[in-house]
């Protein structure tokens, strides 16, 4: 198997994206801006309602860490994605979508079962609300992941959504042991306010004694630390984790390490769809660090990439767009 720089683990979900009204969200009882887990029959019923009354925007091989791996790869890195999909049509479509984005996958990811789906609902204020049927990915375990590429990787990346699954958490802890044994740095994202609210113990288990790089947004940071200001949240988060990056939507991002603390403003863009912005930010940030950029340049590049993502529908840019943005960024920095 090819050598990779980034080894990512996450839920494998086929995203179905819709532009929806606030009234629709209220009618179906969904809390805006969060992810809600559901069963297959409930997912099918919602899908039918969406097709009948809302605007369909497209399908993609989604999942938070998968989006991060795509951004990392499209910028010029080499990424592996460990996941679990069903031996069904959607499973084949999912893995092929990642392979088309030059993400390395393993046949071990294919097992009997139903591939998970996520209804991504974009409201008029650009906020994304997700209704997720995990399918077979809820049983992601050590058995479905080829850990060999991790031994020579530079980064292990973990999505917080895995906190809801006991077997996935075991796979994460196994990955962390391998990373520690081979000098691989560990990055983790809290992923969603719902994970902080409903799966806090799972997050704590995966974070364990801390990670090298922690990503979260402002709401997640305040909820996780039970604080009221970012300054207080940073103090709590930095007690365990070396580098903490808190994204703040249009306001930009703040980065803190034992020796640095700085804020960078966001870019002015016309936001359309916030889905995948945090994932793209993390992918660009990891790519930048892996290629020797400073923390400030890494944050600037990540703000650039994520702001472009929110300017269009879908969690990812066209593959060639990442490279163009990187070239322009490097030219401006020269």
CSV table of C-alpha atoms in Angstrom, one decimal:
chain,number,residue,atom,x,y,z
A,1,UNK,CA,0.0,0.0,0.0
A,2,UNK,CA,1.2,3.5,-0.8
A,3,UNK,CA,2.9,5.6,1.8
A,4,UNK,CA,0.6,8.4,3.1
A,5,UNK,CA,1.1,11.6,5.1
A,6,UNK,CA,-2.4,11.7,6.7
A,7,UNK,CA,-4.2,8.7,8.1
A,8,UNK,CA,-7.8,9.6,8.8
A,9,UNK,CA,-10.6,7.6,10.5
A,10,UNK,CA,-14.2,8.5,10.3
A,11,UNK,CA,-17.8,7.6,9.5
A,12,UNK,CA,-18.5,6.7,5.9
A,13,UNK,CA,-21.7,8.4,4.7
A,14,UNK,CA,-23.3,9.2,1.4
A,15,UNK,CA,-24.4,12.8,1.7
A,16,UNK,CA,-27.6,13.9,0.1
A,17,UNK,CA,-27.8,17.7,0.2
A,18,UNK,CA,-31.0,19.8,0.1
A,19,UNK,CA,-31.7,23.5,0.3
A,20,UNK,CA,-34.5,23.8,2.8
A,21,UNK,CA,-36.7,26.5,4.5
A,22,UNK,CA,-36.7,27.2,8.2
A,23,UNK,CA,-40.4,26.2,8.2
A,24,UNK,CA,-39.4,22.7,6.9
A,25,UNK,CA,-36.9,22.3,9.7
A,26,UNK,CA,-39.6,23.2,12.3
A,27,UNK,CA,-42.1,20.9,10.7
A,28,UNK,CA,-39.9,17.9,10.9
A,29,UNK,CA,-38.6,18.8,14.4
A,30,UNK,CA,-34.9,19.3,13.6
A,31,UNK,CA,-32.7,21.6,15.6
A,32,UNK,CA,-30.8,23.9,13.2
A,33,UNK,CA,-27.0,23.6,13.2
A,34,UNK,CA,-26.8,20.1,14.8
A,35,UNK,CA,-26.5,16.5,13.7
A,36,UNK,CA,-29.2,14.1,14.7
A,37,UNK,CA,-28.9,10.3,14.5
A,38,UNK,CA,-31.8,8.3,13.3
A,39,UNK,CA,-32.9,4.9,12.0
A,40,UNK,CA,-33.2,3.7,8.4
A,41,UNK,CA,-37.0,3.9,8.1
A,42,UNK,CA,-37.1,7.4,9.6
A,43,UNK,CA,-34.3,8.5,7.2
A,44,UNK,CA,-36.3,7.1,4.2
A,45,UNK,CA,-39.4,9.0,5.3
A,46,UNK,CA,-37.5,12.3,5.6
A,47,UNK,CA,-35.8,11.7,2.2
A,48,UNK,CA,-39.3,11.3,0.7
A,49,UNK,CA,-40.5,14.6,2.2
A,50,UNK,CA,-37.3,16.4,1.0
A,51,UNK,CA,-37.7,15.2,-2.5
A,52,UNK,CA,-41.3,16.2,-2.6
A,53,UNK,CA,-41.0,19.8,-1.3
A,54,UNK,CA,-37.3,21.0,-1.1
A,55,UNK,CA,-34.5,21.7,-3.5
A,56,UNK,CA,-32.1,18.9,-4.1
A,57,UNK,CA,-28.4,20.0,-4.5
A,58,UNK,CA,-26.5,16.8,-5.0
A,59,UNK,CA,-24.8,13.7,-3.6
A,60,UNK,CA,-21.2,13.1,-2.4
A,61,UNK,CA,-19.0,10.5,-0.6
A,62,UNK,CA,-19.2,12.4,2.7
A,63,UNK,CA,-18.3,12.2,6.3
A,64,UNK,CA,-16.4,14.8,8.2
A,65,UNK,CA,-12.9,13.2,8.2
A,66,UNK,CA,-13.4,12.2,4.6
A,67,UNK,CA,-13.9,15.8,3.6
A,68,UNK,CA,-10.8,16.7,5.5
A,69,UNK,CA,-8.8,14.0,3.7
A,70,UNK,CA,-10.1,15.3,0.3
A,71,UNK,CA,-8.9,18.8,1.1
A,72,UNK,CA,-5.5,17.5,2.3
A,73,UNK,CA,-5.1,15.4,-0.9
A,74,UNK,CA,-6.4,18.0,-3.3
A,75,UNK,CA,-3.8,20.5,-2.0
A,76,UNK,CA,-1.1,18.0,-2.8
A,77,UNK,CA,-0.8,15.7,0.2
A,78,UNK,CA,-1.3,11.9,0.4
A,79,UNK,CA,-4.2,10.6,2.5
A,80,UNK,CA,-5.7,7.3,3.6
A,81,UNK,CA,-9.2,6.9,4.9
A,82,UNK,CA,-10.2,4.1,7.3
A,83,UNK,CA,-14.0,3.5,7.4
A,84,UNK,CA,-16.7,0.9,7.0
A,85,UNK,CA,-19.3,0.7,4.2
A,86,UNK,CA,-21.8,-1.9,3.2
A,87,UNK,CA,-21.3,-4.4,0.3
A,88,UNK,CA,-24.0,-2.5,-1.6
A,89,UNK,CA,-24.3,0.0,-4.4
A,90,UNK,CA,-23.9,3.0,-2.1
A,91,UNK,CA,-20.8,1.4,-0.6
A,92,UNK,CA,-19.2,1.0,-4.0
A,93,UNK,CA,-20.1,4.6,-4.9
A,94,UNK,CA,-18.6,5.8,-1.7
A,95,UNK,CA,-15.2,4.2,-2.0
A,96,UNK,CA,-15.0,5.1,-5.7
A,97,UNK,CA,-15.7,8.7,-4.9
A,98,UNK,CA,-12.8,8.8,-2.5
A,99,UNK,CA,-10.5,7.0,-4.9
A,100,UNK,CA,-11.4,9.5,-7.6
A,101,UNK,CA,-10.2,12.2,-5.2
A,102,UNK,CA,-6.9,10.3,-4.9
A,103,UNK,CA,-7.7,9.0,-1.3
A,104,UNK,CA,-6.2,5.6,-0.5
A,105,UNK,CA,-8.8,3.1,0.9
A,106,UNK,CA,-8.7,-0.5,1.8
A,107,UNK,CA,-10.9,-3.5,0.8
A,108,UNK,CA,-11.3,-4.2,4.5
A,109,UNK,CA,-13.7,-1.3,4.6
A,110,UNK,CA,-16.3,-3.4,2.6
A,111,UNK,CA,-18.5,-5.6,4.8
A,112,UNK,CA,-22.0,-7.0,4.8
A,113,UNK,CA,-24.6,-4.4,5.7
A,114,UNK,CA,-26.1,-1.1,4.6
A,115,UNK,CA,-24.0,2.0,3.9
A,116,UNK,CA,-24.9,5.0,6.0
A,117,UNK,CA,-26.5,8.2,4.6
A,118,UNK,CA,-26.7,11.8,5.8
A,119,UNK,CA,-29.4,14.3,4.8
A,120,UNK,CA,-27.5,17.6,4.8
A,121,UNK,CA,-30.1,20.4,5.1
A,122,UNK,CA,-29.0,24.0,4.2
A,123,UNK,CA,-31.2,26.7,5.6
A,124,UNK,CA,-31.4,30.3,4.2
A,125,UNK,CA,-28.9,31.6,6.7
A,126,UNK,CA,-26.3,29.0,5.3
A,127,UNK,CA,-26.4,26.9,8.4
A,128,UNK,CA,-26.2,23.1,7.9
A,129,UNK,CA,-28.4,20.7,9.8
A,130,UNK,CA,-27.7,17.0,9.5
A,131,UNK,CA,-30.0,14.0,9.8
A,132,UNK,CA,-27.8,10.8,9.8
A,133,UNK,CA,-28.5,7.1,9.5
A,134,UNK,CA,-25.1,5.5,10.3
A,135,UNK,CA,-26.0,2.1,8.9
A,136,UNK,CA,-23.0,-0.2,9.0
A,137,UNK,CA,-20.6,2.6,9.9
A,138,UNK,CA,-22.0,2.5,13.5
A,139,UNK,CA,-20.2,-0.8,13.9
A,140,UNK,CA,-16.8,0.5,12.6
A,141,UNK,CA,-14.2,-1.5,14.5
A,142,UNK,CA,-10.5,-2.5,14.4
A,143,UNK,CA,-11.3,-5.2,12.0
A,144,UNK,CA,-12.3,-2.9,9.1
A,145,UNK,CA,-9.1,-0.7,9.3
A,146,UNK,CA,-5.8,-1.4,7.7
A,147,UNK,CA,-3.4,0.2,10.2
A,148,UNK,CA,-0.2,-0.5,8.2
A,149,UNK,CA,-0.1,2.9,6.5
A,150,UNK,CA,-0.4,4.7,9.9
A,151,UNK,CA,3.0,3.4,10.9
A,152,UNK,CA,4.8,5.7,8.4
A,153,UNK,CA,2.2,8.6,8.3
A,154,UNK,CA,2.9,12.0,9.7
A,155,UNK,CA,-0.6,12.7,11.2
A,156,UNK,CA,-3.5,10.6,12.5
A,157,UNK,CA,-6.8,12.5,12.2
A,158,UNK,CA,-9.9,11.6,14.2
A,159,UNK,CA,-13.4,13.0,13.8
A,160,UNK,CA,-15.4,13.6,16.9
A,161,UNK,CA,-18.5,11.9,15.4
A,162,UNK,CA,-16.9,8.5,16.2
A,163,UNK,CA,-17.6,9.3,19.9
A,164,UNK,CA,-21.1,7.7,19.6
A,165,UNK,CA,-19.8,4.2,18.8
A,166,UNK,CA,-18.0,2.0,21.4
A,167,UNK,CA,-16.4,-0.2,18.7
A,168,UNK,CA,-15.2,2.9,16.8
A,169,UNK,CA,-13.7,4.4,19.9
A,170,UNK,CA,-11.8,1.1,20.4
A,171,UNK,CA,-10.5,1.5,16.9
A,172,UNK,CA,-9.4,5.1,17.7
A,173,UNK,CA,-7.6,4.0,20.8
A,174,UNK,CA,-5.8,1.3,18.9
A,175,UNK,CA,-4.8,3.8,16.3
A,176,UNK,CA,-3.5,6.2,19.0
A,177,UNK,CA,-1.3,3.4,20.4
A,178,UNK,CA,0.2,2.8,17.0
A,179,UNK,CA,0.7,6.5,16.4
A,180,UNK,CA,2.5,6.8,19.7
A,181,UNK,CA,4.7,3.9,19.0
A,182,UNK,CA,5.8,5.3,15.6
A,183,UNK,CA,6.0,9.0,16.4
A,184,UNK,CA,2.9,10.0,14.5
A,185,UNK,CA,1.2,13.2,15.6
A,186,UNK,CA,-2.5,13.1,16.5
A,187,UNK,CA,-5.2,15.6,15.5
A,188,UNK,CA,-8.8,15.5,16.6
A,189,UNK,CA,-11.9,17.5,15.8
A,190,UNK,CA,-14.9,17.9,18.2
A,191,UNK,CA,-17.0,17.9,15.0
A,192,UNK,CA,-20.4,19.0,16.2
A,193,UNK,CA,-22.2,20.6,19.2
A,194,UNK,CA,-24.4,17.5,19.4
A,195,UNK,CA,-21.3,15.4,20.1
A,196,UNK,CA,-20.3,17.6,22.9
A,197,UNK,CA,-23.8,17.6,24.3
A,198,UNK,CA,-24.7,13.9,23.9
A,199,UNK,CA,-21.4,12.0,23.5
A,200,UNK,CA,-19.1,13.9,25.9
A,201,UNK,CA,-17.8,10.7,27.6
A,202,UNK,CA,-16.9,9.3,24.2
A,203,UNK,CA,-15.0,12.5,23.2
A,204,UNK,CA,-13.1,12.4,26.5
A,205,UNK,CA,-12.1,8.8,25.9
A,206,UNK,CA,-10.8,9.6,22.4
A,207,UNK,CA,-8.9,12.7,23.6
A,208,UNK,CA,-7.5,10.7,26.5
A,209,UNK,CA,-4.3,12.4,27.8
A,210,UNK,CA,-4.5,15.0,25.0
A,211,UNK,CA,-3.7,15.4,21.3
A,212,UNK,CA,-1.1,17.4,19.4
A,213,UNK,CA,-3.8,19.4,17.6
A,214,UNK,CA,-7.4,20.0,18.5
A,215,UNK,CA,-9.9,21.6,16.2
A,216,UNK,CA,-13.3,22.9,17.3
A,217,UNK,CA,-15.6,25.8,16.6
A,218,UNK,CA,-16.5,28.5,19.1
A,219,UNK,CA,-19.8,26.9,20.2
A,220,UNK,CA,-18.2,23.5,20.7
A,221,UNK,CA,-15.3,25.1,22.6
A,222,UNK,CA,-17.6,26.9,25.0
A,223,UNK,CA,-19.9,23.9,25.5
A,224,UNK,CA,-17.1,21.4,26.0
A,225,UNK,CA,-15.3,23.6,28.6
A,226,UNK,CA,-18.5,24.9,30.2
A,227,UNK,CA,-17.1,28.4,30.0
A,228,UNK,CA,-18.4,31.7,28.7
A,229,UNK,CA,-15.4,33.2,26.9
A,230,UNK,CA,-12.9,31.9,24.4
A,231,UNK,CA,-10.1,33.0,26.7
A,232,UNK,CA,-11.4,30.7,29.5
A,233,UNK,CA,-12.1,27.9,27.0
A,234,UNK,CA,-8.5,28.1,25.7
A,235,UNK,CA,-7.2,27.7,29.2
A,236,UNK,CA,-9.1,24.5,29.8
A,237,UNK,CA,-8.4,23.0,26.4
A,238,UNK,CA,-4.7,23.8,26.5
A,239,UNK,CA,-4.3,22.0,29.8
A,240,UNK,CA,-4.2,18.8,27.9
A,241,UNK,CA,-3.7,19.6,24.2
A,242,UNK,CA,-0.6,21.1,22.6
A,243,UNK,CA,-2.2,23.2,19.9
A,244,UNK,CA,-5.8,24.4,19.9
A,245,UNK,CA,-7.5,25.9,16.9
A,246,UNK,CA,-10.9,27.5,17.4
A,247,UNK,CA,-12.8,28.5,14.2
A,248,UNK,CA,-15.2,31.4,14.4
A,249,UNK,CA,-17.1,31.3,11.1
A,250,UNK,CA,-16.9,34.7,9.4
A,251,UNK,CA,-14.9,36.1,12.3
A,252,UNK,CA,-11.9,33.9,11.4
A,253,UNK,CA,-10.0,31.7,13.7
A,254,UNK,CA,-7.8,31.8,16.9
A,255,UNK,CA,-4.8,29.5,17.4
A,256,UNK,CA,-3.0,28.9,20.6
A,257,UNK,CA,0.1,26.9,21.6
A,258,UNK,CA,2.3,27.0,24.7
A,259,UNK,CA,4.4,29.7,23.0
A,260,UNK,CA,1.9,31.5,20.6
A,261,UNK,CA,-1.6,32.9,20.7
A,262,UNK,CA,-3.1,34.8,17.8
A,263,UNK,CA,-6.3,35.6,16.0
A,264,UNK,CA,-6.8,36.0,12.2
A,265,UNK,CA,-9.8,37.6,10.7
A,266,UNK,CA,-12.1,35.8,8.3
A,267,UNK,CA,-12.5,36.7,4.6
A,268,UNK,CA,-15.5,38.6,3.3
A,269,UNK,CA,-17.5,36.3,1.1
A,270,UNK,CA,-21.1,35.6,0.2
A,271,UNK,CA,-21.8,32.6,2.3
A,272,UNK,CA,-24.2,30.0,0.8
A,273,UNK,CA,-23.6,26.7,2.5
A,274,UNK,CA,-21.6,26.2,5.7
A,275,UNK,CA,-21.5,22.4,5.3
A,276,UNK,CA,-17.9,21.1,5.3
A,277,UNK,CA,-16.2,24.4,6.1
A,278,UNK,CA,-14.7,23.1,9.3
A,279,UNK,CA,-13.6,19.9,7.6
A,280,UNK,CA,-11.9,21.8,4.8
A,281,UNK,CA,-10.2,24.1,7.4
A,282,UNK,CA,-8.7,21.1,9.1
A,283,UNK,CA,-7.5,19.5,5.9
A,284,UNK,CA,-5.8,22.7,4.7
A,285,UNK,CA,-4.3,23.3,8.2
A,286,UNK,CA,-2.8,19.8,8.4
A,287,UNK,CA,-1.5,20.0,4.8
A,288,UNK,CA,0.2,23.4,5.6
A,289,UNK,CA,1.8,22.0,8.7
A,290,UNK,CA,2.9,18.9,6.9
A,291,UNK,CA,4.6,21.0,4.3
A,292,UNK,CA,6.5,23.2,6.7
A,293,UNK,CA,4.4,26.3,6.8
A,294,UNK,CA,4.2,28.4,10.0
A,295,UNK,CA,1.1,28.2,12.2
A,296,UNK,CA,0.0,31.7,10.9
A,297,UNK,CA,0.3,30.7,7.3
A,298,UNK,CA,-1.5,27.4,8.0
A,299,UNK,CA,-4.4,29.4,9.5
A,300,UNK,CA,-4.4,31.9,6.7
A,301,UNK,CA,-4.5,29.1,4.0
A,302,UNK,CA,-7.3,27.3,6.0
A,303,UNK,CA,-9.4,30.5,6.2
A,304,UNK,CA,-9.0,30.9,2.4
A,305,UNK,CA,-10.0,27.4,1.6
A,306,UNK,CA,-12.9,27.2,4.0
A,307,UNK,CA,-14.3,30.5,2.9
A,308,UNK,CA,-14.4,29.3,-0.7
A,309,UNK,CA,-16.2,26.2,0.5
A,310,UNK,CA,-19.0,28.2,2.1
A,311,UNK,CA,-19.3,30.2,-1.1
A,312,UNK,CA,-20.8,27.3,-2.9
A,313,UNK,CA,-23.1,24.3,-2.3
A,314,UNK,CA,-21.5,21.1,-1.1
A,315,UNK,CA,-18.7,20.3,1.4
A,316,UNK,CA,-15.9,20.3,-1.1
A,317,UNK,CA,-14.5,22.4,-3.9
A,318,UNK,CA,-13.6,21.1,-7.4
A,319,UNK,CA,-10.3,19.3,-7.1
A,320,UNK,CA,-8.5,21.7,-9.3
A,321,UNK,CA,-9.7,24.7,-7.3
A,322,UNK,CA,-7.7,23.7,-4.3
A,323,UNK,CA,-4.5,23.7,-6.3
A,324,UNK,CA,-5.3,27.0,-7.8
A,325,UNK,CA,-6.0,28.6,-4.4
A,326,UNK,CA,-2.8,27.2,-3.0
A,327,UNK,CA,-0.7,28.6,-5.9
A,328,UNK,CA,-2.3,32.0,-5.5
A,329,UNK,CA,-1.7,31.9,-1.7
A,330,UNK,CA,2.0,30.9,-2.1
A,331,UNK,CA,2.5,33.7,-4.7
A,332,UNK,CA,1.0,36.3,-2.3
A,333,UNK,CA,3.2,35.1,0.5
A,334,UNK,CA,6.4,35.1,-1.5
